[in-house]
Amino acid sequence: MDRNRLGRPTIRDEIFSILRDDRASQTSLSERPRAAYPTNSPPREEASLWFKVRKYLEADEHKPGEPMPFVTCPLCLTAEIEVAGLLSTSADAEPELGVYLFCGHMLCKACWTQVRDTWDVLHTDAFGGRYAVPPRCPICRHDLVHEFCRCIEEATPIPVDEAELPTLGELCSLTKQENGVIERTCEVCLDLE
């Protein structure tokens, strides 16, 4: 240990001594109790697009170590979206209902309601006409309207009931990534013709 002119340890040596003592008192991750870290849960991976979640749910088997997807709303960043067949990431968190858009992005129901309300205010022209500027996905900006009637392509609810899993193909509309298309006219306007 170096000494200054007065015979005392230098400030540098005192700092290193404090840091050394502090490090010695800390426990490493491997020495901490394992109860806080569940070892039997599958690896998780955040999914932002519905077709990836759907692909996981429709698979007959999963490879060892294949991560199970989980969904967090990309707008509020706090809501974990409930999906049938997927475990919640936290025992404390209450998953929320969600929807997916034609572009594949998933939103919690609360954020979707806010987006729809904003569209109704911002995208109606001065004469009450529909959507002078078409409503778009708040994430990727993909148009979400039918070409001819200009009605909004409705969001599809994400299934939360385990009984719905075998019929995902019938319940869930195809997204852009799955070669789905937005029909030129919505069903309501077709019925009026």
PDB file of C-alpha atoms in Angstrom:
ATOM      1  CA  MET A   1       0.000   0.000   0.000  1.00  0.00           C
ATOM      2  CA  ASP A   2       1.353   3.398  -0.975  1.00  0.00           C
ATOM      3  CA  ARG A   3       1.646   6.132   1.623  1.00  0.00           C
ATOM      4  CA  ASN A   4       1.476   9.886   1.169  1.00  0.00           C
ATOM      5  CA  ARG A   5       3.923  12.389   2.757  1.00  0.00           C
ATOM      6  CA  LEU A   6       2.126  12.230   6.073  1.00  0.00           C
ATOM      7  CA  GLY A   7       2.440   8.460   6.191  1.00  0.00           C
ATOM      8  CA  ARG A   8      -1.237   7.786   5.547  1.00  0.00           C
ATOM      9  CA  PRO A   9      -2.652   5.561   2.766  1.00  0.00           C
ATOM     10  CA  THR A  10      -3.384   7.459  -0.461  1.00  0.00           C
ATOM     11  CA  ILE A  11      -6.953   8.256  -1.449  1.00  0.00           C
ATOM     12  CA  ARG A  12      -6.607   5.901  -4.405  1.00  0.00           C
ATOM     13  CA  ASP A  13      -5.677   3.012  -2.106  1.00  0.00           C
ATOM     14  CA  GLU A  14      -8.549   3.819   0.240  1.00  0.00           C
ATOM     15  CA  ILE A  15     -11.048   3.749  -2.633  1.00  0.00           C
ATOM     16  CA  PHE A  16      -9.719   0.420  -3.918  1.00  0.00           C
ATOM     17  CA  SER A  17      -9.893  -0.982  -0.399  1.00  0.00           C
ATOM     18  CA  ILE A  18     -13.551   0.057  -0.052  1.00  0.00           C
ATOM     19  CA  LEU A  19     -14.422  -1.422  -3.471  1.00  0.00           C
ATOM     20  CA  ARG A  20     -12.618  -4.678  -2.621  1.00  0.00           C
ATOM     21  CA  ASP A  21     -14.527  -4.998   0.673  1.00  0.00           C
ATOM     22  CA  ASP A  22     -17.825  -4.189  -1.069  1.00  0.00           C
ATOM     23  CA  ARG A  23     -17.281  -6.850  -3.742  1.00  0.00           C
ATOM     24  CA  ALA A  24     -16.355  -9.444  -1.147  1.00  0.00           C
ATOM     25  CA  SER A  25     -19.620  -8.830   0.722  1.00  0.00           C
ATOM     26  CA  GLN A  26     -21.813  -9.331  -2.388  1.00  0.00           C
ATOM     27  CA  THR A  27     -23.092 -12.755  -3.355  1.00  0.00           C
ATOM     28  CA  SER A  28     -22.974 -13.899  -6.956  1.00  0.00           C
ATOM     29  CA  LEU A  29     -26.072 -14.997  -8.862  1.00  0.00           C
ATOM     30  CA  SER A  30     -25.033 -18.625  -8.563  1.00  0.00           C
ATOM     31  CA  GLU A  31     -24.903 -18.327  -4.755  1.00  0.00           C
ATOM     32  CA  ARG A  32     -28.379 -16.796  -4.444  1.00  0.00           C
ATOM     33  CA  PRO A  33     -31.336 -18.990  -3.521  1.00  0.00           C
ATOM     34  CA  ARG A  34     -32.811 -20.723  -6.582  1.00  0.00           C
ATOM     35  CA  ALA A  35     -36.438 -20.404  -5.436  1.00  0.00           C
ATOM     36  CA  ALA A  36     -36.589 -16.890  -6.877  1.00  0.00           C
ATOM     37  CA  TYR A  37     -35.678 -18.184 -10.339  1.00  0.00           C
ATOM     38  CA  PRO A  38     -38.061 -20.840 -11.716  1.00  0.00           C
ATOM     39  CA  THR A  39     -36.118 -23.526 -13.532  1.00  0.00           C
ATOM     40  CA  ASN A  40     -38.966 -25.559 -14.999  1.00  0.00           C
ATOM     41  CA  SER A  41     -40.667 -22.782 -16.991  1.00  0.00           C
ATOM     42  CA  PRO A  42     -40.139 -22.820 -20.768  1.00  0.00           C
ATOM     43  CA  PRO A  43     -38.001 -20.119 -22.353  1.00  0.00           C
ATOM     44  CA  ARG A  44     -40.111 -17.131 -23.428  1.00  0.00           C
ATOM     45  CA  GLU A  45     -39.934 -14.840 -26.430  1.00  0.00           C
ATOM     46  CA  GLU A  46     -41.998 -11.728 -27.070  1.00  0.00           C
ATOM     47  CA  ALA A  47     -44.069 -11.925 -30.249  1.00  0.00           C
ATOM     48  CA  SER A  48     -45.388  -8.822 -31.961  1.00  0.00           C
ATOM     49  CA  LEU A  49     -47.222 -10.455 -34.885  1.00  0.00           C
ATOM     50  CA  TRP A  50     -50.271 -12.723 -34.676  1.00  0.00           C
ATOM     51  CA  PHE A  51     -49.126 -15.170 -37.363  1.00  0.00           C
ATOM     52  CA  LYS A  52     -46.120 -16.174 -35.204  1.00  0.00           C
ATOM     53  CA  VAL A  53     -48.351 -16.849 -32.197  1.00  0.00           C
ATOM     54  CA  ARG A  54     -50.857 -18.709 -34.378  1.00  0.00           C
ATOM     55  CA  LYS A  55     -48.076 -20.838 -35.881  1.00  0.00           C
ATOM     56  CA  TYR A  56     -46.909 -21.777 -32.376  1.00  0.00           C
ATOM     57  CA  LEU A  57     -50.459 -22.627 -31.245  1.00  0.00           C
ATOM     58  CA  GLU A  58     -51.244 -24.730 -34.331  1.00  0.00           C
ATOM     59  CA  ALA A  59     -48.033 -26.792 -34.117  1.00  0.00           C
ATOM     60  CA  ASP A  60     -48.547 -30.410 -33.048  1.00  0.00           C
ATOM     61  CA  GLU A  61     -45.179 -30.551 -31.286  1.00  0.00           C
ATOM     62  CA  HIS A  62     -42.558 -28.053 -30.216  1.00  0.00           C
ATOM     63  CA  LYS A  63     -38.817 -28.560 -30.432  1.00  0.00           C
ATOM     64  CA  PRO A  64     -36.966 -28.810 -27.115  1.00  0.00           C
ATOM     65  CA  GLY A  65     -35.925 -25.336 -26.046  1.00  0.00           C
ATOM     66  CA  GLU A  66     -38.322 -23.656 -28.490  1.00  0.00           C
ATOM     67  CA  PRO A  67     -39.429 -20.448 -26.772  1.00  0.00           C
ATOM     68  CA  MET A  68     -43.102 -20.002 -25.922  1.00  0.00           C
ATOM     69  CA  PRO A  69     -44.351 -16.635 -27.182  1.00  0.00           C
ATOM     70  CA  PHE A  70     -45.913 -13.986 -24.993  1.00  0.00           C
ATOM     71  CA  VAL A  71     -47.602 -10.789 -26.115  1.00  0.00           C
ATOM     72  CA  THR A  72     -47.257  -7.293 -24.684  1.00  0.00           C
ATOM     73  CA  CYS A  73     -49.234  -4.399 -26.143  1.00  0.00           C
ATOM     74  CA  PRO A  74     -46.793  -2.317 -28.237  1.00  0.00           C
ATOM     75  CA  LEU A  75     -48.704   0.913 -27.543  1.00  0.00           C
ATOM     76  CA  CYS A  76     -49.044   1.017 -23.757  1.00  0.00           C
ATOM     77  CA  LEU A  77     -46.110  -1.392 -23.179  1.00  0.00           C
ATOM     78  CA  THR A  78     -47.675  -2.547 -19.913  1.00  0.00           C
ATOM     79  CA  ALA A  79     -50.573  -4.825 -20.795  1.00  0.00           C
ATOM     80  CA  GLU A  80     -49.796  -8.494 -21.251  1.00  0.00           C
ATOM     81  CA  ILE A  81     -52.346  -9.810 -23.725  1.00  0.00           C
ATOM     82  CA  GLU A  82     -54.112 -13.052 -22.883  1.00  0.00           C
ATOM     83  CA  VAL A  83     -53.895 -15.783 -25.523  1.00  0.00           C
ATOM     84  CA  ALA A  84     -55.489 -19.231 -25.153  1.00  0.00           C
ATOM     85  CA  GLY A  85     -52.836 -21.924 -24.823  1.00  0.00           C
ATOM     86  CA  LEU A  86     -50.053 -19.593 -23.676  1.00  0.00           C
ATOM     87  CA  LEU A  87     -48.908 -19.171 -20.097  1.00  0.00           C
ATOM     88  CA  SER A  88     -48.763 -15.739 -18.506  1.00  0.00           C
ATOM     89  CA  THR A  89     -45.253 -14.419 -17.868  1.00  0.00           C
ATOM     90  CA  SER A  90     -46.117 -13.466 -14.297  1.00  0.00           C
ATOM     91  CA  ALA A  91     -48.328 -15.034 -11.671  1.00  0.00           C
ATOM     92  CA  ASP A  92     -49.147 -11.545 -10.359  1.00  0.00           C
ATOM     93  CA  ALA A  93     -50.090  -9.892 -13.658  1.00  0.00           C
ATOM     94  CA  GLU A  94     -53.677 -10.055 -14.854  1.00  0.00           C
ATOM     95  CA  PRO A  95     -53.607 -10.611 -18.649  1.00  0.00           C
ATOM     96  CA  GLU A  96     -55.883  -8.405 -20.734  1.00  0.00           C
ATOM     97  CA  LEU A  97     -58.062  -9.126 -23.744  1.00  0.00           C
ATOM     98  CA  GLY A  98     -56.555  -8.219 -27.075  1.00  0.00           C
ATOM     99  CA  VAL A  99     -57.153  -7.950 -30.799  1.00  0.00           C
ATOM    100  CA  TYR A 100     -55.031  -8.324 -33.898  1.00  0.00           C
ATOM    101  CA  LEU A 101     -55.184  -6.187 -37.017  1.00  0.00           C
ATOM    102  CA  PHE A 102     -54.947  -7.242 -40.664  1.00  0.00           C
ATOM    103  CA  CYS A 103     -51.251  -6.320 -40.674  1.00  0.00           C
ATOM    104  CA  GLY A 104     -50.751  -8.834 -37.836  1.00  0.00           C
ATOM    105  CA  HIS A 105     -49.982  -6.424 -34.998  1.00  0.00           C
ATOM    106  CA  MET A 106     -51.661  -7.155 -31.668  1.00  0.00           C
ATOM    107  CA  LEU A 107     -53.034  -4.530 -29.274  1.00  0.00           C
ATOM    108  CA  CYS A 108     -54.771  -4.687 -25.914  1.00  0.00           C
ATOM    109  CA  LYS A 109     -58.501  -3.934 -26.013  1.00  0.00           C
ATOM    110  CA  ALA A 110     -58.064  -0.592 -24.180  1.00  0.00           C
ATOM    111  CA  CYS A 111     -55.487   0.711 -26.674  1.00  0.00           C
ATOM    112  CA  TRP A 112     -57.571  -0.527 -29.619  1.00  0.00           C
ATOM    113  CA  THR A 113     -60.572   1.411 -28.290  1.00  0.00           C
ATOM    114  CA  GLN A 114     -58.447   4.574 -28.028  1.00  0.00           C
ATOM    115  CA  VAL A 115     -57.135   4.100 -31.572  1.00  0.00           C
ATOM    116  CA  ARG A 116     -60.691   3.676 -32.927  1.00  0.00           C
ATOM    117  CA  ASP A 117     -61.928   6.755 -31.052  1.00  0.00           C
ATOM    118  CA  THR A 118     -59.031   8.800 -32.442  1.00  0.00           C
ATOM    119  CA  TRP A 119     -59.799   7.647 -35.986  1.00  0.00           C
ATOM    120  CA  ASP A 120     -63.423   8.679 -35.637  1.00  0.00           C
ATOM    121  CA  VAL A 121     -62.342  12.205 -34.689  1.00  0.00           C
ATOM    122  CA  LEU A 122     -59.331  12.722 -36.950  1.00  0.00           C
ATOM    123  CA  HIS A 123     -60.235  10.921 -40.144  1.00  0.00           C
ATOM    124  CA  THR A 124     -63.737  12.184 -40.887  1.00  0.00           C
ATOM    125  CA  ASP A 125     -63.869  15.037 -43.376  1.00  0.00           C
ATOM    126  CA  ALA A 126     -65.752  18.326 -42.841  1.00  0.00           C
ATOM    127  CA  PHE A 127     -68.890  16.995 -44.535  1.00  0.00           C
ATOM    128  CA  GLY A 128     -69.110  13.871 -42.399  1.00  0.00           C
ATOM    129  CA  GLY A 129     -67.607  11.717 -45.154  1.00  0.00           C
ATOM    130  CA  ARG A 130     -65.644   8.672 -44.214  1.00  0.00           C
ATOM    131  CA  TYR A 131     -61.929   8.747 -43.764  1.00  0.00           C
ATOM    132  CA  ALA A 132     -60.407  11.311 -46.090  1.00  0.00           C
ATOM    133  CA  VAL A 133     -57.135   9.868 -44.793  1.00  0.00           C
ATOM    134  CA  PRO A 134     -57.503   6.114 -44.298  1.00  0.00           C
ATOM    135  CA  PRO A 135     -57.091   4.687 -40.800  1.00  0.00           C
ATOM    136  CA  ARG A 136     -53.781   2.910 -40.417  1.00  0.00           C
ATOM    137  CA  CYS A 137     -52.130   0.517 -38.016  1.00  0.00           C
ATOM    138  CA  PRO A 138     -50.532   2.615 -35.257  1.00  0.00           C
ATOM    139  CA  ILE A 139     -47.412   0.433 -35.448  1.00  0.00           C
ATOM    140  CA  CYS A 140     -46.637  -0.142 -39.162  1.00  0.00           C
ATOM    141  CA  ARG A 141     -49.001   2.416 -40.796  1.00  0.00           C
ATOM    142  CA  HIS A 142     -50.672  -0.207 -43.054  1.00  0.00           C
ATOM    143  CA  ASP A 143     -54.082   0.975 -44.374  1.00  0.00           C
ATOM    144  CA  LEU A 144     -56.967  -0.728 -42.571  1.00  0.00           C
ATOM    145  CA  VAL A 145     -59.954   0.149 -44.778  1.00  0.00           C
ATOM    146  CA  HIS A 146     -61.950  -1.587 -47.494  1.00  0.00           C
ATOM    147  CA  GLU A 147     -61.039  -0.073 -50.852  1.00  0.00           C
ATOM    148  CA  PHE A 148     -64.531   0.632 -52.228  1.00  0.00           C
ATOM    149  CA  CYS A 149     -66.768   1.354 -49.248  1.00  0.00           C
ATOM    150  CA  ARG A 150     -63.985   2.913 -47.089  1.00  0.00           C
ATOM    151  CA  CYS A 151     -65.247   1.106 -43.962  1.00  0.00           C
ATOM    152  CA  ILE A 152     -62.676   0.088 -41.371  1.00  0.00           C
ATOM    153  CA  GLU A 153     -61.376  -3.474 -41.552  1.00  0.00           C
ATOM    154  CA  GLU A 154     -62.364  -4.637 -38.084  1.00  0.00           C
ATOM    155  CA  ALA A 155     -59.827  -6.047 -35.665  1.00  0.00           C
ATOM    156  CA  THR A 156     -60.140  -9.735 -34.808  1.00  0.00           C
ATOM    157  CA  PRO A 157     -60.377 -10.713 -31.120  1.00  0.00           C
ATOM    158  CA  ILE A 158     -57.515 -12.899 -29.920  1.00  0.00           C
ATOM    159  CA  PRO A 159     -58.945 -16.223 -28.670  1.00  0.00           C
ATOM    160  CA  VAL A 160     -58.805 -16.697 -24.893  1.00  0.00           C
ATOM    161  CA  ASP A 161     -60.790 -19.918 -24.552  1.00  0.00           C
ATOM    162  CA  GLU A 162     -58.808 -23.173 -24.784  1.00  0.00           C
ATOM    163  CA  ALA A 163     -61.807 -24.791 -26.546  1.00  0.00           C
ATOM    164  CA  GLU A 164     -61.298 -22.416 -29.503  1.00  0.00           C
ATOM    165  CA  LEU A 165     -57.767 -23.653 -30.232  1.00  0.00           C
ATOM    166  CA  PRO A 166     -58.716 -26.598 -32.502  1.00  0.00           C
ATOM    167  CA  THR A 167     -60.759 -24.253 -34.716  1.00  0.00           C
ATOM    168  CA  LEU A 168     -58.268 -21.380 -35.032  1.00  0.00           C
ATOM    169  CA  GLY A 169     -58.365 -21.662 -38.824  1.00  0.00           C
ATOM    170  CA  GLU A 170     -62.120 -21.014 -38.870  1.00  0.00           C
ATOM    171  CA  LEU A 171     -62.226 -18.368 -36.127  1.00  0.00           C
ATOM    172  CA  CYS A 172     -59.247 -16.223 -37.028  1.00  0.00           C
ATOM    173  CA  SER A 173     -58.956 -14.273 -40.252  1.00  0.00           C
ATOM    174  CA  LEU A 174     -55.687 -14.423 -42.168  1.00  0.00           C
ATOM    175  CA  THR A 175     -53.205 -11.597 -41.775  1.00  0.00           C
ATOM    176  CA  LYS A 176     -51.081  -9.927 -44.431  1.00  0.00           C
ATOM    177  CA  GLN A 177     -48.167 -12.281 -43.625  1.00  0.00           C
ATOM    178  CA  GLU A 178     -50.439 -15.297 -44.206  1.00  0.00           C
ATOM    179  CA  ASN A 179     -51.473 -13.989 -47.657  1.00  0.00           C
ATOM    180  CA  GLY A 180     -54.795 -12.707 -46.362  1.00  0.00           C
ATOM    181  CA  VAL A 181     -56.541  -9.853 -48.153  1.00  0.00           C
ATOM    182  CA  ILE A 182     -58.869  -7.062 -47.121  1.00  0.00           C
ATOM    183  CA  GLU A 183     -61.994  -7.497 -49.232  1.00  0.00           C
ATOM    184  CA  ARG A 184     -62.811  -4.494 -51.429  1.00  0.00           C
ATOM    185  CA  THR A 185     -66.213  -4.064 -49.753  1.00  0.00           C
ATOM    186  CA  CYS A 186     -67.139  -4.961 -46.178  1.00  0.00           C
ATOM    187  CA  GLU A 187     -69.907  -7.489 -45.426  1.00  0.00           C
ATOM    188  CA  VAL A 188     -72.298  -4.807 -44.135  1.00  0.00           C
ATOM    189  CA  CYS A 189     -72.064  -2.753 -47.327  1.00  0.00           C
ATOM    190  CA  LEU A 190     -72.371  -5.906 -49.478  1.00  0.00           C
ATOM    191  CA  ASP A 191     -75.651  -6.730 -47.725  1.00  0.00           C
ATOM    192  CA  LEU A 192     -76.974  -3.226 -48.493  1.00  0.00           C
ATOM    193  CA  GLU A 193     -76.397  -3.569 -52.240  1.00  0.00           C
TER     194      GLU A 193
END
